[in-house]
Short mmCIF file of C-alpha atoms in Angstrom, two decimals:
data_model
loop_
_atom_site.label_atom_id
_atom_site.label_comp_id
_atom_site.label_asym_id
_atom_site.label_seq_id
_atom_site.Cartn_x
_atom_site.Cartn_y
_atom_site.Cartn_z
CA UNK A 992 9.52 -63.14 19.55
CA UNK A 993 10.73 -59.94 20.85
CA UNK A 994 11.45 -58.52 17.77
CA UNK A 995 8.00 -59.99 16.27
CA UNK A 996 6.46 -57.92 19.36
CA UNK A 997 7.43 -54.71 18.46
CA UNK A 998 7.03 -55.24 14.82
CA UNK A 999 3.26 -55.17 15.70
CA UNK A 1000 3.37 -52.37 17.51
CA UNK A 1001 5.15 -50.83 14.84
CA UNK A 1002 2.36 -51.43 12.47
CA UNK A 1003 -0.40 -50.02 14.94
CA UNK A 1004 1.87 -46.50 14.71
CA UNK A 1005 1.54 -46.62 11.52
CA UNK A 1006 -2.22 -47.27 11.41
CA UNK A 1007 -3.22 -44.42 13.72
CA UNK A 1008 -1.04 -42.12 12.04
CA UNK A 1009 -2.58 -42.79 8.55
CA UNK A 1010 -6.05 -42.22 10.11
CA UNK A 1011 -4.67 -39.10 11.81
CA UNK A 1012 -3.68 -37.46 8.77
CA UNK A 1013 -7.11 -38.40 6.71
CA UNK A 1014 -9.24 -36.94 9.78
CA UNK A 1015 -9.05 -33.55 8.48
CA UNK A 1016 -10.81 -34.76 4.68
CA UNK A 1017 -13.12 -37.00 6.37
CA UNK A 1018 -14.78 -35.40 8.88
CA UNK A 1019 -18.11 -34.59 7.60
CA UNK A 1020 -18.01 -38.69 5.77
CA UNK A 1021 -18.62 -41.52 8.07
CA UNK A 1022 -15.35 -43.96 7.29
CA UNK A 1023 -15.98 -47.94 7.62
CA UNK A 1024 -12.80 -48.64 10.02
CA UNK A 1025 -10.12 -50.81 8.36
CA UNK A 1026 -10.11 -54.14 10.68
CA UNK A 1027 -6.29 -54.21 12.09
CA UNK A 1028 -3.77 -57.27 11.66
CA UNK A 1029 -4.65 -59.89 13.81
CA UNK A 1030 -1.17 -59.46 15.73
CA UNK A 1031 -2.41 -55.74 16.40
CA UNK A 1032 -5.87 -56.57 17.73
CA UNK A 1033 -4.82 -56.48 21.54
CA UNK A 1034 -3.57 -53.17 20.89
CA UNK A 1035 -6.77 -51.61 19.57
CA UNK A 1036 -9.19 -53.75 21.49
CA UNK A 1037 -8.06 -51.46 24.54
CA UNK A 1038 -8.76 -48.12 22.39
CA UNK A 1039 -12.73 -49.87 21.54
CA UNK A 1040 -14.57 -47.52 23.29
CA UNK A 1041 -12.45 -44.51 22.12
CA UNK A 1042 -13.88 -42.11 18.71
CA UNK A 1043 -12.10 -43.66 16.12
CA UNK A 1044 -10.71 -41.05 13.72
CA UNK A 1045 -11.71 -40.62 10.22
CA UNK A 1046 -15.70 -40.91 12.02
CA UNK A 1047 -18.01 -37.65 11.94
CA UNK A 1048 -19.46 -38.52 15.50
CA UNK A 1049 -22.54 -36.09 13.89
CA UNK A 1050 -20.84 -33.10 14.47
CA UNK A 1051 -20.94 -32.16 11.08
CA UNK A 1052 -25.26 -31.30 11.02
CA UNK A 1053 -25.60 -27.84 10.61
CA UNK A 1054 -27.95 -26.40 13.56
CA UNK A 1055 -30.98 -25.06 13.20
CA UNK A 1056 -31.74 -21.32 12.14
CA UNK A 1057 -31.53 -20.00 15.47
CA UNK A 1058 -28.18 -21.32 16.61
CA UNK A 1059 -26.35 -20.31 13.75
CA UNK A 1060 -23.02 -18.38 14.06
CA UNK A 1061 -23.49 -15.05 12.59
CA UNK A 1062 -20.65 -12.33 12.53
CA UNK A 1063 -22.31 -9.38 12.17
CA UNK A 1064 -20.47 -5.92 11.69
CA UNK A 1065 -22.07 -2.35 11.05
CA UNK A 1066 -20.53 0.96 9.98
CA UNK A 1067 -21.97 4.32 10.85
CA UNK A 1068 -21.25 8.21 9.40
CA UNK A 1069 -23.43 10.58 11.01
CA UNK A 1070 -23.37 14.15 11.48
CA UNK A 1071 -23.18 15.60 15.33
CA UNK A 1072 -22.63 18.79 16.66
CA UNK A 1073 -19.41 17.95 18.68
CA UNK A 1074 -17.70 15.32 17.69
CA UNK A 1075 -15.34 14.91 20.86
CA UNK A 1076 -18.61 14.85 22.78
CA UNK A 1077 -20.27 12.39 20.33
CA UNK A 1078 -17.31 10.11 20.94
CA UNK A 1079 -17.47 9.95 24.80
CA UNK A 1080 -21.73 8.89 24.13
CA UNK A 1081 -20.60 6.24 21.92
CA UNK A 1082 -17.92 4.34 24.37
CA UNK A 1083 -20.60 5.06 27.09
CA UNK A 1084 -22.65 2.89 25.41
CA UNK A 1085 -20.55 0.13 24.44
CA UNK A 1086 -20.19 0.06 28.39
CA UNK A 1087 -23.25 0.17 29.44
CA UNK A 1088 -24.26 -2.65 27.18
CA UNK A 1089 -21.43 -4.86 28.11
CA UNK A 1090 -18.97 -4.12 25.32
CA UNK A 1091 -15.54 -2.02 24.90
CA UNK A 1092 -13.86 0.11 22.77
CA UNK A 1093 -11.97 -1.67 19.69
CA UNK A 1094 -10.24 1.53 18.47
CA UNK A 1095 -10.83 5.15 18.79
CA UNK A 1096 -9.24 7.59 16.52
CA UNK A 1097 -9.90 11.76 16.55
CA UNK A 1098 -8.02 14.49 14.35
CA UNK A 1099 -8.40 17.89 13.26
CA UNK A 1100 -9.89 18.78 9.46
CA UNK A 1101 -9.36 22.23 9.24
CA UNK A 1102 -10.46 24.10 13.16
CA UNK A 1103 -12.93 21.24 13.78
CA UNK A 1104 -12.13 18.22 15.10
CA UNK A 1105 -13.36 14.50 13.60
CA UNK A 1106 -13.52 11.09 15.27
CA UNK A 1107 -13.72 7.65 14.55
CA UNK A 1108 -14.47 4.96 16.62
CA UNK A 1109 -14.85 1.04 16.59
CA UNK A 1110 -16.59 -0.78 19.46
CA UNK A 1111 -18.00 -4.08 20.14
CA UNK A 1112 -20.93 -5.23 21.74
CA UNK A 1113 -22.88 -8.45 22.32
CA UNK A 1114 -24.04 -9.16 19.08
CA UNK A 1115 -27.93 -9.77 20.90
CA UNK A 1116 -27.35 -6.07 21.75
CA UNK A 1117 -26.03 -4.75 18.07
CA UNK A 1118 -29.75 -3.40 17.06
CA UNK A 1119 -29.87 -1.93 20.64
CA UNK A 1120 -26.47 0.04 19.94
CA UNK A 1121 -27.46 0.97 16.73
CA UNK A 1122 -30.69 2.84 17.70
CA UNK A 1123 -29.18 4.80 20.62
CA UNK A 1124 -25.77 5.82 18.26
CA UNK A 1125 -28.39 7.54 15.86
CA UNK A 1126 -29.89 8.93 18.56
CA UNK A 1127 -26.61 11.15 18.99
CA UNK A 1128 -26.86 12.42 15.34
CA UNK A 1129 -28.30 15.43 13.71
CA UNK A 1130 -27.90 13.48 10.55
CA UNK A 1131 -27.28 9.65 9.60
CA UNK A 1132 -25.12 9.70 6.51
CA UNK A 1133 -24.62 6.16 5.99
CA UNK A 1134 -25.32 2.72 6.90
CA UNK A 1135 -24.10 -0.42 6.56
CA UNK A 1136 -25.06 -3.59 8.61
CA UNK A 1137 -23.84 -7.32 7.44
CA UNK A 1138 -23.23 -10.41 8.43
CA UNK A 1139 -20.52 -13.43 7.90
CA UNK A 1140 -22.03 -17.35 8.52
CA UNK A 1141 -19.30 -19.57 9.86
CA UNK A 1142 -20.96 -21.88 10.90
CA UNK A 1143 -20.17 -24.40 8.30
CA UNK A 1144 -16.86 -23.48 9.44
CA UNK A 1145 -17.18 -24.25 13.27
CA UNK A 1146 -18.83 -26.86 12.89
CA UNK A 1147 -15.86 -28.73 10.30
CA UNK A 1148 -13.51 -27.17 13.83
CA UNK A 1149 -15.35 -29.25 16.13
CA UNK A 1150 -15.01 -32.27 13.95
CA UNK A 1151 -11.90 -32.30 13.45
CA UNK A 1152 -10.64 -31.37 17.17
CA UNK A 1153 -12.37 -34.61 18.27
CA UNK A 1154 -10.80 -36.59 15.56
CA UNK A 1155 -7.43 -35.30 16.48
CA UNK A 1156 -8.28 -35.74 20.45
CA UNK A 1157 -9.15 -39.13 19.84
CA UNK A 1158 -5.88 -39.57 17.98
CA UNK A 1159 -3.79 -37.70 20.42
CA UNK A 1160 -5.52 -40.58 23.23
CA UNK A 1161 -4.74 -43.14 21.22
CA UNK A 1162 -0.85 -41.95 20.81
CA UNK A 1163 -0.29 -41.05 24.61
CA UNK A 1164 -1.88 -44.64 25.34
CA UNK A 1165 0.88 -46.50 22.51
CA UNK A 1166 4.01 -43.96 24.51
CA UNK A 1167 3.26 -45.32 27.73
CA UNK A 1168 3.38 -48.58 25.93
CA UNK A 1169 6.37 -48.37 24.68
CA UNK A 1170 8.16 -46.67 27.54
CA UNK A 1171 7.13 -49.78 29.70
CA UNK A 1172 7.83 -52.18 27.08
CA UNK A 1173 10.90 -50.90 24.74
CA UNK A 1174 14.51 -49.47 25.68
CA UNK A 1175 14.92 -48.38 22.51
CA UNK A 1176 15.30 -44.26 22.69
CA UNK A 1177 14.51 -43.81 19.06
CA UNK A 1178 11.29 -45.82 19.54
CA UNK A 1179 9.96 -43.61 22.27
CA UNK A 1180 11.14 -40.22 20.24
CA UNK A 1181 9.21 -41.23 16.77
CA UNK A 1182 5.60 -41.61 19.06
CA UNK A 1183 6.77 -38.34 20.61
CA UNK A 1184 7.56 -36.63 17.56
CA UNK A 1185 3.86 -37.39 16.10
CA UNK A 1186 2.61 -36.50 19.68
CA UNK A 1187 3.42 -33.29 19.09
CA UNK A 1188 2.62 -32.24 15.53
CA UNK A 1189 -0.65 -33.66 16.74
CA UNK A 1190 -0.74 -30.88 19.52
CA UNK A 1191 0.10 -28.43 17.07
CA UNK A 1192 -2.98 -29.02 15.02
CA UNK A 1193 -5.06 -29.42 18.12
CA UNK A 1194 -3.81 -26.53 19.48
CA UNK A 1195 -4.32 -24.46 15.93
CA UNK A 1196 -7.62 -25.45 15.59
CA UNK A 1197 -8.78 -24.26 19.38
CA UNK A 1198 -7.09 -20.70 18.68
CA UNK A 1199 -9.80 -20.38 14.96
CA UNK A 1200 -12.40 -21.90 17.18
CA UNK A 1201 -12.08 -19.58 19.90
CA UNK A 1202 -11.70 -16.46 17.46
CA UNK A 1203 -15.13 -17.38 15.75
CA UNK A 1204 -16.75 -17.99 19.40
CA UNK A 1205 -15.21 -14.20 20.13
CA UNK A 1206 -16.44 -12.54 16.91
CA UNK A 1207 -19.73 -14.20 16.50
CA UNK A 1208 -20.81 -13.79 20.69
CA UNK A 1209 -19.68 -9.89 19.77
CA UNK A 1210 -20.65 -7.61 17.29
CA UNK A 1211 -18.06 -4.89 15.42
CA UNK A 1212 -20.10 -1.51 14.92
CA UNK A 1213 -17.54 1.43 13.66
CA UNK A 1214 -18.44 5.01 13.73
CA UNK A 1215 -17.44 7.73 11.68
CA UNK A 1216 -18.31 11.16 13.69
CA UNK A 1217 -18.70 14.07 11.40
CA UNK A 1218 -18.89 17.38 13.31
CA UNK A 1219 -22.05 19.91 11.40
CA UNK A 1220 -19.08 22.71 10.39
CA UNK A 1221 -17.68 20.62 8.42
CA UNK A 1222 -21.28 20.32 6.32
CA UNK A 1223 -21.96 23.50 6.30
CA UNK A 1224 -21.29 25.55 2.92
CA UNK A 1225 -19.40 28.67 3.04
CA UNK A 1226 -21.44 30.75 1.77
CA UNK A 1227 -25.32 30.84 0.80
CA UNK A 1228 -26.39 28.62 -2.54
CA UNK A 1229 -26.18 31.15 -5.41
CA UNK A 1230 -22.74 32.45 -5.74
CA UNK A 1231 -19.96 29.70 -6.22
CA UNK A 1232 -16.42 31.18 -6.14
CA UNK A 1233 -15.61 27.66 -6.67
CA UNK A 1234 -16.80 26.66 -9.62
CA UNK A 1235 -15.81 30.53 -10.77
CA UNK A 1236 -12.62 29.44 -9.80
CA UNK A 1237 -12.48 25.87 -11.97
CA UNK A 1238 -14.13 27.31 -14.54
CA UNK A 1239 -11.49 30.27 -15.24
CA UNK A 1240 -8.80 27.70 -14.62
CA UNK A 1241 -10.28 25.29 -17.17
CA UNK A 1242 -10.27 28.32 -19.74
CA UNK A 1243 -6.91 29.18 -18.98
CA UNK A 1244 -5.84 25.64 -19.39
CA UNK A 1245 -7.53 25.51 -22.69
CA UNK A 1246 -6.19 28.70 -23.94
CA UNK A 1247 -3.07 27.30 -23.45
CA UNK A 1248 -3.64 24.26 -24.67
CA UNK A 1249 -4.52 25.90 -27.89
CA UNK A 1250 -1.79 27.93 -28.25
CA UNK A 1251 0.81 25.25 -27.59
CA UNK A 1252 -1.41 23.12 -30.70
CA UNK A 1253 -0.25 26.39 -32.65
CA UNK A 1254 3.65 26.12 -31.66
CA UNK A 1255 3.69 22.08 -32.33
CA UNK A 1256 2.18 22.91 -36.08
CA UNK A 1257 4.49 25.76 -36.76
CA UNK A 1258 7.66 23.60 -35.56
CA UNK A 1259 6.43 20.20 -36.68
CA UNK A 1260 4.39 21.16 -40.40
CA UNK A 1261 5.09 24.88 -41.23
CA UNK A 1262 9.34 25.06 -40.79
CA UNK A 1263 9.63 22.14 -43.41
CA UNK A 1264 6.57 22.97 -45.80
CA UNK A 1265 8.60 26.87 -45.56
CA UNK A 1266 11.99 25.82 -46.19
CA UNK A 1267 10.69 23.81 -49.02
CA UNK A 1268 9.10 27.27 -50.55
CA UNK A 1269 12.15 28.90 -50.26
CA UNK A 1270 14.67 26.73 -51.93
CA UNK A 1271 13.11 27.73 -55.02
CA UNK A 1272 12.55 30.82 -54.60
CA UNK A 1273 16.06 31.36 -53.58
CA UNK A 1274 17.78 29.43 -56.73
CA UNK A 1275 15.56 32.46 -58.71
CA UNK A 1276 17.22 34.83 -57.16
CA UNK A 1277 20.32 33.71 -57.37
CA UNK A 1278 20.29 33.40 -61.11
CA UNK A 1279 18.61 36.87 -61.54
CA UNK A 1280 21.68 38.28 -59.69
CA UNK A 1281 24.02 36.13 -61.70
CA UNK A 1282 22.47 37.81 -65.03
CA UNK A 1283 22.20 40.74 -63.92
CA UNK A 1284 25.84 41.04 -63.19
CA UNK A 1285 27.05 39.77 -66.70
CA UNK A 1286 24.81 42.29 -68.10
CA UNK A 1287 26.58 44.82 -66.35
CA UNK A 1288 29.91 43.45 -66.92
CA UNK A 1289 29.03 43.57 -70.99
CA UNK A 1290 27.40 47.27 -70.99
#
């Protein structure tokens, strides 16, 4: 009887496990619950009013429009007349609205100096920080404003933490079981094992669901600074010593090209088609001074 006892508890492990490791592909389905052996009803009859896993609970509707989870990020160049000044304005405001100051990064390009900058800001503030950045330029450059929908995404997160919650209930419940009922060390370590690869999940799940919460409640805005000297031109429009410049290079480059053409031919084409000339040429004049010395020898 004893051993019949924990047989049936045996098979109730192996039923919540089963339905712990479908929760993940089911939890936008509702699953019809498979009833349990009659042995292992007094078992779940205690769990009854507990989310059964494998069940979507409705978690998986999408809300409406205006509850969606956007995250939204914008990037900025714009021209100001100091960009060290510029910079200061821009984490000003990402204070003053609530925000902080991602990264900041400044650096000289040639005497002037140019920053970069990255803040966030509550994403109900974003158009807010937008319009008073711009404010700061002589110039806006470029920009760039988009936004990511996870909410498809959250929403599958809170399914399947409840569906792992419930299963993580219904585990703790079956160790105190078997700690009151069993003296059996290995029996207590195997519900303790799956305890806590179910914590693992859990826990995996809350650290993505917490990241979207933090990027979607905040928005990213980065901010190229470009100081005016740096869009200034050297001199007035007319004259271009630069394109004097490529263009004298671009004939020198060309002259050279041709001339190497000319030393390729002569090496490659004109020392054979030369040496061919010559061997005739050369077998002439060898006979001509062969007969010509016989004459002399007869005379």
């Amino acid at each position: 009887m004893h051993a019949k006892k924990w047989g049936y508890l045996g098979i109730t492990l192996a039923l919540i496990l089963g339905m712990a490791s479908c929760a993940p592909l089911l939890s936008k389905s509702v699953a019809v619950p498979t009833p349990a052996p009659p042995a292992a009803r007094g078992l779940a009859e205690q769990a009854a009013t507990a989310p059964k896993p494998g069940i979507s609970y409705d978690a998986g509707a999408i809300p409406p429009s205006e509850e969606r989870m956007i995250v939204s990020t914008a990037n900025l160049s714009i021209v100001v007349k100091d960009a060290m000044a510029a910079l200061d304005n821009v984490k000003e405001i990402a204070v003053n609205l609530g925000g902080y100051i991602s990264q900041s990064n400044s650096w000289y390009q040639g005497e002037v100096v140019r920053a970069q900058v990255t803040i966030r800001v509550p994403a109900k503030s974003l158009d807010t920080a937008l319009d008073r950045i711009k404010a700061l330029a002589t110039r806006v450059e470029q920009e760039n404003i988009s936004g990511q929908d996870v909410t498809e995404e959250y929403t599958d997160l809170q399914s399947q933490l409840r569906n792992l919650q419930a299963t993580e209930n219904e585990l703790l419940e079956l160790l105190r079981t078997v700690r009151e009922r069993s003296t059996k060390a290995e029996d207590i370590l195997a519900v303790h094992r799956e305890l806590v690869n179910i914590r693992g999940q859990i826990e995996t799940l809350q650290g993505r669901k917490q990241y979207l919460e933090n990027m979607t409640a905040l928005a990213t805005i980065t901010v190229d600074l470009i100081p005016e000297e740096l869009e200034k031109p050297v001199v007035e429009p007319g004259w271009d010593p630069g394109r004097t410049l490529r263009n004298a290079a671009r004939a020198l480059v060309n002259t050279l090209k041709v001339l190497a053409n000319v030393v390729i031919w002569a090496l490659v084409y004109g020392v054979p088609i030369l040496l061919i000339l010559l061997v005739p040429v050369l077998v002439l004049w060898s006979v001509w001074r062969w007969w010509q010395r016989r004459r002399v020898a007869k005379g």
